[in-house]
């Protein structure tokens, strides 16, 4: 989207460079990505960067409200509430579609947000390898707030490991070695020294949790939570015996599971901004719009785009049995903003935050990008296309 950088990148791109880039990712992380990594990063011009940061500030203004927990009191299903919720999530991500405004200028539109970690380790690795293999200039950066590779991982380590020994902290997931995002788990292990552990490997004694590493039973004092409880519930019958994480356990959560629900699609109707499409809880919708083709239906309790209805019809609304668990959101029209050698592509930008306990607001630190040539970005559909996939963005100052 920065014309000079885009033209230079496309002109100098070769498939050999791309394969060398992928090999470098695999070599440094210890395994190749199990998902498609795009052939290009996204170059964000200064004007769009300023709008993204302004939009993020308006989103976080709502999240830091003193009454936010009361506002989201119904966000957590009763069956999903975990004891000992803290004051705020330690990680926050905010997703925007890149669109055109009425003047034809690039602008962000909020898609979704999560009080949950993203690929915090892998995104640094990807951005650095893009820079090394494709001569990304120093005029653009993947970091925010003055961070660099060293200070970024120092802050990441302090947030996740904190005062504990790395072996006392685990990265918790359902079958972590089978997840498509496992490359991030392995690189997190390299950088922070913590072990990816499956919920089936946890052992409970009283309120304490343990796991075994190298033949030694180790007391878990803190969980870096990458487990999505919706996913856990869906896989309950096939997962086998495991610890009940809804019990009163003597363990710290980074981030506490309840924030996955509080900061989610559930939050969208409370955010009012030019960068946020109008959203309503379906059961509070004052009137059904006559132009439903301009809206999308989203289930509150799902992930990875599951259950989203893009082309809404009256019967779709009529057939919903629990309207309080759905939102109707004004449709976002993505801009074909990325010029590639094989035609234009759409993109989403994820703005990634750390939120240490001693700070009043989350701190913007890094980003993630998704590039697609279809209108369901981030959802696996059919044959993988060239110049699409997971990526990162470089921001102009």
Phi, psi and omega in degrees: 000345167270106192308316183294317180291321180296315180296316180297315182297310182299320182292326185261000179291138170224152179293334176294316177299318181296316179294322176296322176299312179297321178296320179295321176301312182295319182296314184286324181276339181097356179197147178289150176301141178270006178232163181288124173261128185295157179286351185214150165279178176251134179255113186263116178292159186303321182296317178290323177302317180297320179293320179299317180291320176298316179298317179298319179299320180290326176292312182290336174303323179288317185293329181272003177302143182295337181259018185297321180294324177292321179300325184251028184298333181260011185285332186261119175303142183305325183284354186246006183282129180251135181297163172066044175294140181265190188282331180200162178286150177275346178226145180212133176231143183231123185257132178233140166276145173268120188230178169256142172269186185294343177267000182080014179263152180292138180210150177272148172229126183296131177255310185197165175213154184217135169271070191198148179290155174243205183275063189295323179282311185297324183296324175294316179299314180299311182299318181294321179288325172302314183297319183287325186267341185235018173053050176290128186286162180285358179283351178233154184221149174268348180262166176231167173055038173075008181283155170226185184305316184292307183292329178298311182286333173297316179292319178300314181296316180297323181290318185273311185272318177060225184279358186271168170281144182306325181290345178272359179242134178237149170269112188260132178208169169271118180047063186303327184281357176254354183283146178295335181268015185298335177301326177291322178298316183291322179287326173299318178299317178300314188279327186250343179083008181265154187259133170291128184228137175277147179303331180288347180268353180285143176237131181253133171229108188063237178263359184266148177246147180222161169216166182251133177221125180054041177079004181246135176276127186239134177287127179270119179260337182213141177246121167275103193273115173246010183271124175267119190293333173300317179296317178301315181296321180294330185259009187307313187290331183262353187283330184090186184294135178202165181294144175272106184284354178274356176284167177283100185247148180270077182207147176268143179250132172230098355269150179300136186302332182297334182288341175299328181268321181297314180256098190193197174305333180301331184281339189305315182296345182268353184258122182241114185197156176294343181262005183238117177299143179300135181223147177224145164294135189299325181284349178253007181295119184296322178205144179285123182299145178284341181253058183302339179296346179263015182230162172235149175257130181232128173288141181290325188248077175202170178216167179059032175077007183290134175085355181290133178255113184278311182258088189283136173236163181304319182294333176297317178291317181298330185274356180279122185275334181234077185299338178292347180257019179224154170236150171253124185234139177299135186292142177258131178259109181293146176267136174286068196272344184256115178277121178241164177298347180240035176101165184289156180225160177261163176208157170240148177240125176258121177266126192247132186240148160258149175222085178297157183297332187265014181241142183285339181226156175291156182247123178290127187233325187204190184207168175218148177231151171234133181242135185212161172243015174233170185271004174246079182290137176086359179248128181295120180220111172063207184286136178294135180260155174291154178059036174222166174126191178288143182205193175220170180240147172246125188258133174282139181294000000 
